[in-house]
Amino acid sequence: MWSRALRNNLKLNQIRGASTIVKGEPEAPVVKTDIPGPKSKQLLQELGSLQQAGTVQMFVNYDKSIGNYLVDADDNILLDTYTQISSLPLGYNHPELLKVFNDQHNMKCLINRPALGVFPGDDWPKRLNGILSEISPKLPNITTMMCGSCSNENAFKNIFITYQRKKRGENVEFTAEEKSSCVVNQPPGAPKLSIMSFKNAFHGRTLGSLSTTHSKYIHKIDIPSFDWPIATFPQYKYPLEENQRENEEQDKKCLAEVEELFEKYEKKGIPVAGIIVEPIQSEGGDNEASPQFFQQLQKIAKKNNAYLLIDEVQTGGGCTGKFWCHEHFNLETPPDIVTFSKKMQMGGYFHTAEMTPKQPSRVFNTWMGDPGKLIILETVIKVIKEQKLLENVLHTGTMLKIGLLELEKEFCYYVNSTRGRGTFLAINATDSNLRDEILTKLKAKGIQSGGCGTKSVRLRPALIFQEHHANIFLDKFRQVLKEIK
Ligand SMILES: Cc1ncc(COP(=O)(O)O)c(C=O)c1O
């Protein structure tokens, strides 16, 4: 049975016909060879002789790819529901983006890449102000970075710097001992502090962010990690409406553990300065938690004088139907930091004024972002607004969710636990072998999709994914499940 909320949502969003947003898209996938095909295999051999290329699935023809369709080196045309690991907001070769660098000023910003922390272009403050006023989740400041991992990594530094400044007292100078001890990694200058994270979280692979990543051993093995607390993230049962009591118990148990870990790490002498959390744990299996969970988590952080960092690297940019997923949670105040990357094209974070270091050079690197990417982001935001793409996401997402729930009913021995917001959706297979088989079979039918966690299929289409694309995906998914049956 579809839930009442889904039906109402559908009625509210009867807004789009079947006409495609990006002109010139193919009407359906076309598979001509095995994937990877002979050309991709040959290129893989070439690349493999230069580097470890074991993660490469296929080579792509970026000239021919268009809209929601990726064209590979062997001319296979795939409907892309995974979009470069969830990072293409407008699909391939969107006409508005193709025009961006015809503008000579924009082109000069692209080729004269500045060291933004030292020699920003004379339009940089205006451009940042534009981004803040268009899409900031009610936070007044922005720091730009290169990628998701380094955004989290540098955001941790802002948290530690602010935590220590508060402890030391505003405007109190660093002591001589602090200055000399920090350069040899010793307290008091290099204090013992921690960031709390959650089991199954993914926050990146650089050294600091990796200490808060807990999704797969292959990301972490052989790499030293900080002794930082790791709390349990809720694991809900589906459908949510039928498991409310149990899921609420999950929230309570996990929040109690968060409180215990604050105490435990205070006693250990490694106090918790901040908490990092994804609004929906993505790489770790599309695990959701309720708005109430996040509201309570924020309260606990505040009570313990710790800061809340919401990692919107994967969930941000409109794919949940709101620009930021945490906007679904109705938090008392905005989080202290919200990190972004992927669909935003550039890494970085929005933050409170309190998080801004008082001294220069404390959070810094050569490029600190890329004006060329910010120029692309400006056009992405314009297109999202003009073409009402968040409404499109809600409409398509509702259709997709209804379709997945129907498949669950029909193939209950194979798939279950449909979940998510907007088009940021997932469904579980009964085990990881079956999940992998589903992904392989979908690809053979011209659907590029992705997995997450141990047994989930995740959907991460572009914001231009429409009802007719959803129907193709659902139809192929059904064929795959039938073949298994
Ligand atoms: C939630 C989240 N945080 C951080 C990252 C790391 O981003 P990047 O791969 O750009 O370093 C990812 C990447 O998948 C992510 O999903």
mmCIF file of N, CA, C and O in Angstrom, residues 444-479:
data_model
loop_
_atom_site.group_PDB
_atom_site.id
_atom_site.type_symbol
_atom_site.label_atom_id
_atom_site.label_comp_id
_atom_site.label_asym_id
_atom_site.label_seq_id
_atom_site.Cartn_x
_atom_site.Cartn_y
_atom_site.Cartn_z
ATOM 1 N N ALA A 444 23.665 -4.296 -17.834
ATOM 2 C CA ALA A 444 23.523 -5.001 -19.118
ATOM 3 C C ALA A 444 22.257 -4.546 -19.857
ATOM 4 O O ALA A 444 22.153 -4.693 -21.069
ATOM 5 N N LYS A 445 21.300 -3.984 -19.114
ATOM 6 C CA LYS A 445 20.076 -3.468 -19.758
ATOM 7 C C LYS A 445 20.153 -1.956 -19.983
ATOM 8 O O LYS A 445 19.161 -1.303 -20.285
ATOM 9 N N GLY A 446 21.342 -1.384 -19.748
ATOM 10 C CA GLY A 446 21.521 0.032 -20.062
ATOM 11 C C GLY A 446 21.200 0.983 -18.924
ATOM 12 O O GLY A 446 20.919 2.160 -19.162
ATOM 13 N N ILE A 447 21.234 0.490 -17.681
ATOM 14 C CA ILE A 447 21.000 1.372 -16.532
ATOM 15 C C ILE A 447 22.274 1.432 -15.686
ATOM 16 O O ILE A 447 22.732 0.406 -15.148
ATOM 17 N N GLN A 448 22.843 2.625 -15.571
ATOM 18 C CA GLN A 448 23.984 2.792 -14.683
ATOM 19 C C GLN A 448 23.448 3.108 -13.296
ATOM 20 O O GLN A 448 22.766 4.112 -13.100
ATOM 21 N N SER A 449 23.731 2.230 -12.337
ATOM 22 C CA SER A 449 23.255 2.494 -10.968
ATOM 23 C C SER A 449 24.388 2.180 -9.999
ATOM 24 O O SER A 449 25.463 1.772 -10.418
ATOM 25 N N GLY A 450 24.157 2.394 -8.728
ATOM 26 C CA GLY A 450 25.236 2.195 -7.760
ATOM 27 C C GLY A 450 24.760 1.436 -6.542
ATOM 28 O O GLY A 450 23.548 1.342 -6.275
ATOM 29 N N GLY A 451 25.715 0.914 -5.792
ATOM 30 C CA GLY A 451 25.392 0.246 -4.542
ATOM 31 C C GLY A 451 25.886 1.093 -3.385
ATOM 32 O O GLY A 451 26.661 2.032 -3.560
ATOM 33 N N CYS A 452 25.415 0.777 -2.186
ATOM 34 C CA CYS A 452 25.997 1.374 -0.980
ATOM 35 C C CYS A 452 25.720 0.416 0.167
ATOM 36 O O CYS A 452 24.863 -0.462 0.062
ATOM 37 N N GLY A 453 26.488 0.585 1.268
ATOM 38 C CA GLY A 453 26.360 -0.359 2.376
ATOM 39 C C GLY A 453 26.661 -1.763 1.882
ATOM 40 O O GLY A 453 27.356 -1.954 0.881
ATOM 41 N N THR A 454 26.107 -2.758 2.557
ATOM 42 C CA THR A 454 26.413 -4.134 2.157
ATOM 43 C C THR A 454 25.429 -4.690 1.136
ATOM 44 O O THR A 454 25.773 -5.550 0.337
ATOM 45 N N LYS A 455 24.176 -4.164 1.151
ATOM 46 C CA LYS A 455 23.196 -4.801 0.258
ATOM 47 C C LYS A 455 22.187 -3.839 -0.366
ATOM 48 O O LYS A 455 21.118 -4.256 -0.799
ATOM 49 N N SER A 456 22.542 -2.548 -0.424
ATOM 50 C CA SER A 456 21.578 -1.575 -0.955
ATOM 51 C C SER A 456 21.902 -1.171 -2.386
ATOM 52 O O SER A 456 23.059 -1.062 -2.761
ATOM 53 N N VAL A 457 20.827 -0.928 -3.138
ATOM 54 C CA VAL A 457 20.937 -0.265 -4.443
ATOM 55 C C VAL A 457 20.561 1.185 -4.181
ATOM 56 O O VAL A 457 19.526 1.458 -3.589
ATOM 57 N N ARG A 458 21.434 2.116 -4.580
ATOM 58 C CA ARG A 458 21.090 3.520 -4.323
ATOM 59 C C ARG A 458 20.854 4.263 -5.629
ATOM 60 O O ARG A 458 21.505 4.012 -6.625
ATOM 61 N N LEU A 459 19.897 5.173 -5.560
ATOM 62 C CA LEU A 459 19.594 6.016 -6.720
ATOM 63 C C LEU A 459 20.124 7.417 -6.474
ATOM 64 O O LEU A 459 19.829 8.028 -5.439
ATOM 65 N N ARG A 460 20.903 7.902 -7.436
ATOM 66 C CA ARG A 460 21.456 9.260 -7.327
ATOM 67 C C ARG A 460 21.374 9.960 -8.688
ATOM 68 O O ARG A 460 22.372 10.396 -9.239
ATOM 69 N N PRO A 461 20.156 10.047 -9.247
ATOM 70 C CA PRO A 461 20.072 10.684 -10.567
ATOM 71 C C PRO A 461 20.311 12.189 -10.482
ATOM 72 O O PRO A 461 20.309 12.768 -9.404
ATOM 73 N N ALA A 462 20.463 12.816 -11.652
ATOM 74 C CA ALA A 462 20.578 14.275 -11.712
ATOM 75 C C ALA A 462 19.226 14.901 -11.389
ATOM 76 O O ALA A 462 18.192 14.219 -11.383
ATOM 77 N N LEU A 463 19.232 16.203 -11.138
ATOM 78 C CA LEU A 463 17.988 16.896 -10.785
ATOM 79 C C LEU A 463 17.041 16.997 -11.987
ATOM 80 O O LEU A 463 15.880 17.365 -11.833
ATOM 81 N N ILE A 464 17.545 16.674 -13.185
ATOM 82 C CA ILE A 464 16.721 16.718 -14.405
ATOM 83 C C ILE A 464 16.121 15.349 -14.730
ATOM 84 O O ILE A 464 15.596 15.143 -15.812
ATOM 85 N N PHE A 465 16.220 14.407 -13.801
ATOM 86 C CA PHE A 465 15.637 13.065 -13.990
ATOM 87 C C PHE A 465 14.126 13.199 -13.852
ATOM 88 O O PHE A 465 13.630 13.685 -12.845
ATOM 89 N N GLN A 466 13.405 12.794 -14.893
ATOM 90 C CA GLN A 466 11.955 13.026 -14.920
ATOM 91 C C GLN A 466 11.174 11.714 -14.860
ATOM 92 O O GLN A 466 11.763 10.626 -14.854
ATOM 93 N N GLU A 467 9.835 11.900 -14.845
ATOM 94 C CA GLU A 467 8.962 10.738 -14.695
ATOM 95 C C GLU A 467 9.232 9.686 -15.779
ATOM 96 O O GLU A 467 9.267 8.488 -15.497
ATOM 97 N N HIS A 468 9.452 10.143 -17.033
ATOM 98 C CA HIS A 468 9.652 9.126 -18.088
ATOM 99 C C HIS A 468 10.983 8.382 -17.893
ATOM 100 O O HIS A 468 11.088 7.212 -18.238
ATOM 101 N N HIS A 469 11.979 9.056 -17.290
ATOM 102 C CA HIS A 469 13.223 8.342 -16.981
ATOM 103 C C HIS A 469 12.967 7.329 -15.856
ATOM 104 O O HIS A 469 13.470 6.207 -15.878
ATOM 105 N N ALA A 470 12.186 7.765 -14.868
ATOM 106 C CA ALA A 470 11.859 6.883 -13.738
ATOM 107 C C ALA A 470 11.152 5.623 -14.250
ATOM 108 O O ALA A 470 11.438 4.504 -13.792
ATOM 109 N N ASN A 471 10.263 5.809 -15.230
ATOM 110 C CA ASN A 471 9.520 4.651 -15.758
ATOM 111 C C ASN A 471 10.452 3.666 -16.457
ATOM 112 O O ASN A 471 10.293 2.451 -16.322
ATOM 113 N N ILE A 472 11.433 4.220 -17.199
ATOM 114 C CA ILE A 472 12.395 3.315 -17.864
ATOM 115 C C ILE A 472 13.168 2.537 -16.800
ATOM 116 O O ILE A 472 13.321 1.317 -16.869
ATOM 117 N N PHE A 473 13.646 3.266 -15.765
ATOM 118 C CA PHE A 473 14.414 2.593 -14.711
ATOM 119 C C PHE A 473 13.582 1.490 -14.042
ATOM 120 O O PHE A 473 14.038 0.348 -13.880
ATOM 121 N N LEU A 474 12.350 1.827 -13.683
ATOM 122 C CA LEU A 474 11.510 0.863 -12.953
ATOM 123 C C LEU A 474 11.198 -0.355 -13.822
ATOM 124 O O LEU A 474 11.180 -1.498 -13.341
ATOM 125 N N ASP A 475 10.977 -0.080 -15.108
ATOM 126 C CA ASP A 475 10.680 -1.169 -16.031
ATOM 127 C C ASP A 475 11.864 -2.142 -16.136
ATOM 128 O O ASP A 475 11.711 -3.365 -16.052
ATOM 129 N N LYS A 476 13.073 -1.574 -16.268
ATOM 130 C CA LYS A 476 14.271 -2.433 -16.384
ATOM 131 C C LYS A 476 14.526 -3.170 -15.062
ATOM 132 O O LYS A 476 14.934 -4.328 -15.049
ATOM 133 N N PHE A 477 14.277 -2.484 -13.955
ATOM 134 C CA PHE A 477 14.486 -3.103 -12.643
ATOM 135 C C PHE A 477 13.549 -4.309 -12.493
ATOM 136 O O PHE A 477 13.933 -5.384 -12.026
ATOM 137 N N ARG A 478 12.328 -4.113 -12.941
ATOM 138 C CA ARG A 478 11.333 -5.182 -12.869
ATOM 139 C C ARG A 478 11.784 -6.375 -13.722
ATOM 140 O O ARG A 478 11.715 -7.536 -13.288
ATOM 141 N N GLN A 479 12.281 -6.065 -14.927
ATOM 142 C CA GLN A 479 12.771 -7.153 -15.800
ATOM 143 C C GLN A 479 13.896 -7.929 -15.108
ATOM 144 O O GLN A 479 13.945 -9.155 -15.155
#
